[in-house]
Amino acid sequence: MSRPTLLLVDDDDTLRNRLTRAFSARGYDVYAAANYEEAISQAIEAKPERAVLDLKMPGRSGLDLLRDLREVSPTTKAVLLTGYGSISNAVEAIRLGAVNYVTKPADADEILAAFDEKAAEDLTASPIEYQPQSLAEAEWGHIHRVLDDCGGNLSEAARLLGIPRRTLQRKLKKLAP
């Protein structure tokens, strides 16, 4: 009897290794990849039953990967995993064929629960109430994405954002909206 297969794609080595061990312990043959190119080549080779895809990766995004994964392996059920949860990303992921959308931090059990058919049916059965982000929430998210892209370097992030470093520090001291 063969074990179920799972493709795990995340650019964070620590998280990818931790989840690989956790999914293996739960009975899955795990194919791990760090980026779009590795993931597509493994998907072509393995045709996994399930896939866990990180939304934001260097190079092509998890949404690009999801779109192309549906072409190479149409039977693969995919869940998107992200540290930047937003309604628009969730709607786009579901539209492209993901069965669910999970925000980090998430453990292996939460991710496997996201594959549950009942949860996916509930998600599609109930209408999604779209509540646009407030301007403060959008600014907060943008600042943190730029800061993350700069590896936490405040001076570089402030330069890219076009604001003084002290102003950036004050904005970061505030609580999230």
mmCIF file of C-alpha atoms in Angstrom:
data_model
loop_
_atom_site.group_PDB
_atom_site.id
_atom_site.type_symbol
_atom_site.label_atom_id
_atom_site.label_comp_id
_atom_site.label_asym_id
_atom_site.label_seq_id
_atom_site.Cartn_x
_atom_site.Cartn_y
_atom_site.Cartn_z
ATOM 1 C CA MET A 1 0.000 0.000 0.000
ATOM 2 C CA SER A 2 1.547 3.290 -1.052
ATOM 3 C CA ARG A 3 1.588 6.382 1.080
ATOM 4 C CA PRO A 4 -0.226 9.549 -0.034
ATOM 5 C CA THR A 5 2.005 12.146 -1.689
ATOM 6 C CA LEU A 6 2.356 15.822 -0.815
ATOM 7 C CA LEU A 7 4.290 18.614 -2.511
ATOM 8 C CA LEU A 8 5.529 21.218 -0.011
ATOM 9 C CA VAL A 9 6.801 24.525 -1.421
ATOM 10 C CA ASP A 10 8.215 27.229 0.873
ATOM 11 C CA ASP A 11 11.301 29.414 0.541
ATOM 12 C CA ASP A 12 11.864 29.374 4.329
ATOM 13 C CA ASP A 13 14.282 26.454 4.867
ATOM 14 C CA THR A 14 13.459 26.063 8.560
ATOM 15 C CA LEU A 15 9.709 25.934 8.055
ATOM 16 C CA ARG A 16 10.011 23.657 5.018
ATOM 17 C CA ASN A 17 12.230 21.179 6.900
ATOM 18 C CA ARG A 18 9.973 21.234 9.984
ATOM 19 C CA LEU A 19 6.807 20.653 7.937
ATOM 20 C CA THR A 20 8.515 17.955 5.846
ATOM 21 C CA ARG A 21 9.288 15.995 9.023
ATOM 22 C CA ALA A 22 5.777 16.580 10.399
ATOM 23 C CA PHE A 23 4.002 15.456 7.215
ATOM 24 C CA SER A 24 6.297 12.415 6.910
ATOM 25 C CA ALA A 25 5.448 11.458 10.488
ATOM 26 C CA ARG A 26 1.755 11.655 9.537
ATOM 27 C CA GLY A 27 2.205 9.137 6.730
ATOM 28 C CA TYR A 28 2.941 11.270 3.659
ATOM 29 C CA ASP A 29 5.671 10.932 1.057
ATOM 30 C CA VAL A 30 6.797 14.557 0.937
ATOM 31 C CA TYR A 31 8.386 16.277 -2.046
ATOM 32 C CA ALA A 32 9.889 19.531 -0.787
ATOM 33 C CA ALA A 33 10.821 22.483 -2.969
ATOM 34 C CA ALA A 34 12.173 25.953 -2.231
ATOM 35 C CA ASN A 35 10.921 27.780 -5.322
ATOM 36 C CA TYR A 36 8.678 27.704 -8.389
ATOM 37 C CA GLU A 37 11.128 25.882 -10.673
ATOM 38 C CA GLU A 38 11.863 23.060 -8.211
ATOM 39 C CA ALA A 39 8.160 22.690 -7.472
ATOM 40 C CA ILE A 40 7.086 22.397 -11.098
ATOM 41 C CA SER A 41 9.769 19.797 -11.896
ATOM 42 C CA GLN A 42 8.754 17.732 -8.839
ATOM 43 C CA ALA A 43 5.064 18.061 -9.693
ATOM 44 C CA ILE A 44 5.691 16.805 -13.232
ATOM 45 C CA GLU A 45 7.634 13.841 -11.858
ATOM 46 C CA ALA A 46 5.504 12.919 -8.820
ATOM 47 C CA LYS A 47 1.953 14.137 -9.680
ATOM 48 C CA PRO A 48 1.266 14.614 -5.936
ATOM 49 C CA GLU A 49 -2.202 14.143 -4.452
ATOM 50 C CA ARG A 50 -1.836 17.282 -2.317
ATOM 51 C CA ALA A 51 0.241 20.455 -2.424
ATOM 52 C CA VAL A 52 1.026 23.101 0.180
ATOM 53 C CA LEU A 53 2.226 26.262 -1.554
ATOM 54 C CA ASP A 54 3.725 29.398 -0.026
ATOM 55 C CA LEU A 55 2.141 32.517 -1.510
ATOM 56 C CA LYS A 56 5.141 34.845 -1.374
ATOM 57 C CA MET A 57 8.423 33.464 -2.675
ATOM 58 C CA PRO A 58 11.379 35.031 -4.452
ATOM 59 C CA GLY A 59 10.740 34.986 -8.172
ATOM 60 C CA ARG A 60 7.337 33.674 -9.189
ATOM 61 C CA SER A 61 4.569 33.647 -6.588
ATOM 62 C CA GLY A 62 2.536 30.814 -5.157
ATOM 63 C CA LEU A 63 -0.450 31.971 -7.242
ATOM 64 C CA ASP A 64 1.645 31.527 -10.410
ATOM 65 C CA LEU A 65 2.678 28.105 -9.161
ATOM 66 C CA LEU A 66 -0.928 27.158 -8.373
ATOM 67 C CA ARG A 67 -2.047 28.176 -11.873
ATOM 68 C CA ASP A 68 0.709 26.113 -13.527
ATOM 69 C CA LEU A 69 0.344 23.194 -11.107
ATOM 70 C CA ARG A 70 -3.302 22.835 -12.201
ATOM 71 C CA GLU A 71 -2.030 22.350 -15.775
ATOM 72 C CA VAL A 72 0.699 19.785 -14.946
ATOM 73 C CA SER A 73 -1.228 17.872 -12.298
ATOM 74 C CA PRO A 74 -4.960 18.700 -12.482
ATOM 75 C CA THR A 75 -5.947 16.228 -9.740
ATOM 76 C CA THR A 76 -3.631 17.768 -7.116
ATOM 77 C CA LYS A 77 -5.525 19.464 -4.284
ATOM 78 C CA ALA A 78 -3.692 22.606 -3.188
ATOM 79 C CA VAL A 79 -3.709 24.757 -0.065
ATOM 80 C CA LEU A 80 -2.007 28.161 -0.089
ATOM 81 C CA LEU A 81 0.101 29.089 2.946
ATOM 82 C CA THR A 82 1.029 32.700 3.639
ATOM 83 C CA GLY A 83 2.219 35.140 6.235
ATOM 84 C CA TYR A 84 0.383 37.947 4.414
ATOM 85 C CA GLY A 85 -3.292 37.024 4.670
ATOM 86 C CA SER A 86 -5.738 39.182 2.753
ATOM 87 C CA ILE A 87 -9.223 38.674 1.405
ATOM 88 C CA SER A 88 -8.191 39.460 -2.172
ATOM 89 C CA ASN A 89 -5.389 36.843 -2.099
ATOM 90 C CA ALA A 90 -7.751 34.242 -0.618
ATOM 91 C CA VAL A 91 -10.398 34.910 -3.273
ATOM 92 C CA GLU A 92 -7.783 34.714 -6.052
ATOM 93 C CA ALA A 93 -6.386 31.428 -4.651
ATOM 94 C CA ILE A 94 -9.840 29.833 -4.501
ATOM 95 C CA ARG A 95 -10.649 31.143 -7.998
ATOM 96 C CA LEU A 96 -7.468 29.479 -9.307
ATOM 97 C CA GLY A 97 -8.464 26.139 -7.768
ATOM 98 C CA ALA A 98 -7.008 26.020 -4.253
ATOM 99 C CA VAL A 99 -9.176 24.087 -1.802
ATOM 100 C CA ASN A 100 -8.259 26.419 1.050
ATOM 101 C CA TYR A 101 -5.999 29.205 2.290
ATOM 102 C CA VAL A 102 -4.054 29.103 5.591
ATOM 103 C CA THR A 103 -2.162 31.941 7.268
ATOM 104 C CA LYS A 104 1.174 31.408 8.997
ATOM 105 C CA PRO A 105 2.073 30.395 11.597
ATOM 106 C CA ALA A 106 0.318 27.084 10.984
ATOM 107 C CA ASP A 107 1.268 23.587 12.039
ATOM 108 C CA ALA A 108 0.924 20.384 10.023
ATOM 109 C CA ASP A 109 -2.426 19.458 11.595
ATOM 110 C CA GLU A 110 -3.970 22.844 10.716
ATOM 111 C CA ILE A 111 -2.716 22.538 7.150
ATOM 112 C CA LEU A 112 -4.021 18.969 6.768
ATOM 113 C CA ALA A 113 -7.391 20.081 8.197
ATOM 114 C CA ALA A 114 -7.545 22.717 5.442
ATOM 115 C CA PHE A 115 -7.693 19.873 2.888
ATOM 116 C CA ASP A 116 -10.887 18.536 4.503
ATOM 117 C CA GLU A 117 -13.692 18.485 1.920
ATOM 118 C CA LYS A 118 -16.275 19.742 4.423
ATOM 119 C CA ALA A 119 -14.166 22.804 5.200
ATOM 120 C CA ALA A 120 -13.711 23.493 1.494
ATOM 121 C CA GLU A 121 -17.454 23.081 0.860
ATOM 122 C CA ASP A 122 -18.260 25.465 3.724
ATOM 123 C CA LEU A 123 -15.867 27.994 2.241
ATOM 124 C CA THR A 124 -17.496 27.871 -1.194
ATOM 125 C CA ALA A 125 -21.087 27.447 0.068
ATOM 126 C CA SER A 126 -21.121 30.552 2.209
ATOM 127 C CA PRO A 127 -20.732 33.801 0.330
ATOM 128 C CA ILE A 128 -17.477 35.570 1.012
ATOM 129 C CA GLU A 129 -18.137 38.914 2.574
ATOM 130 C CA TYR A 130 -15.606 41.271 1.116
ATOM 131 C CA GLN A 131 -14.485 43.900 3.567
ATOM 132 C CA PRO A 132 -11.818 46.054 2.001
ATOM 133 C CA GLN A 133 -8.751 46.890 4.036
ATOM 134 C CA SER A 134 -8.704 50.253 5.701
ATOM 135 C CA LEU A 135 -6.036 52.669 4.565
ATOM 136 C CA ALA A 136 -4.178 52.114 7.865
ATOM 137 C CA GLU A 137 -4.218 48.319 7.373
ATOM 138 C CA ALA A 138 -2.994 48.630 3.796
ATOM 139 C CA GLU A 139 -0.184 50.983 4.886
ATOM 140 C CA TRP A 140 0.772 48.651 7.766
ATOM 141 C CA GLY A 141 0.926 45.650 5.438
ATOM 142 C CA HIS A 142 2.923 47.543 2.805
ATOM 143 C CA ILE A 143 5.445 48.812 5.367
ATOM 144 C CA HIS A 144 5.989 45.288 6.687
ATOM 145 C CA ARG A 145 6.385 43.787 3.200
ATOM 146 C CA VAL A 146 9.005 46.417 2.300
ATOM 147 C CA LEU A 147 10.750 45.924 5.647
ATOM 148 C CA ASP A 148 10.738 42.159 5.103
ATOM 149 C CA ASP A 149 12.134 42.603 1.580
ATOM 150 C CA CYS A 150 14.951 44.715 3.078
ATOM 151 C CA GLY A 151 15.812 42.027 5.611
ATOM 152 C CA GLY A 152 14.742 44.234 8.527
ATOM 153 C CA ASN A 153 17.052 47.119 7.565
ATOM 154 C CA LEU A 154 15.114 50.212 8.701
ATOM 155 C CA SER A 155 17.250 52.726 6.833
ATOM 156 C CA GLU A 156 16.889 50.874 3.527
ATOM 157 C CA ALA A 157 13.128 50.391 4.040
ATOM 158 C CA ALA A 158 12.662 54.082 4.869
ATOM 159 C CA ARG A 159 14.567 55.035 1.721
ATOM 160 C CA LEU A 160 12.417 52.741 -0.436
ATOM 161 C CA LEU A 161 9.233 54.041 1.198
ATOM 162 C CA GLY A 162 10.345 57.645 0.736
ATOM 163 C CA ILE A 163 9.939 58.579 4.397
ATOM 164 C CA PRO A 164 12.412 59.581 7.120
ATOM 165 C CA ARG A 165 13.791 56.726 9.218
ATOM 166 C CA ARG A 166 12.375 58.224 12.453
ATOM 167 C CA THR A 167 8.895 58.389 10.916
ATOM 168 C CA LEU A 168 9.171 54.730 9.972
ATOM 169 C CA GLN A 169 10.261 53.876 13.519
ATOM 170 C CA ARG A 170 7.250 55.747 14.946
ATOM 171 C CA LYS A 171 4.874 53.936 12.589
ATOM 172 C CA LEU A 172 6.355 50.583 13.591
ATOM 173 C CA LYS A 173 5.967 51.362 17.311
ATOM 174 C CA LYS A 174 2.212 51.785 16.849
ATOM 175 C CA LEU A 175 0.052 48.723 17.256
ATOM 176 C CA ALA A 176 -1.250 47.114 14.082
ATOM 177 C CA PRO A 177 -4.643 48.515 12.966
#
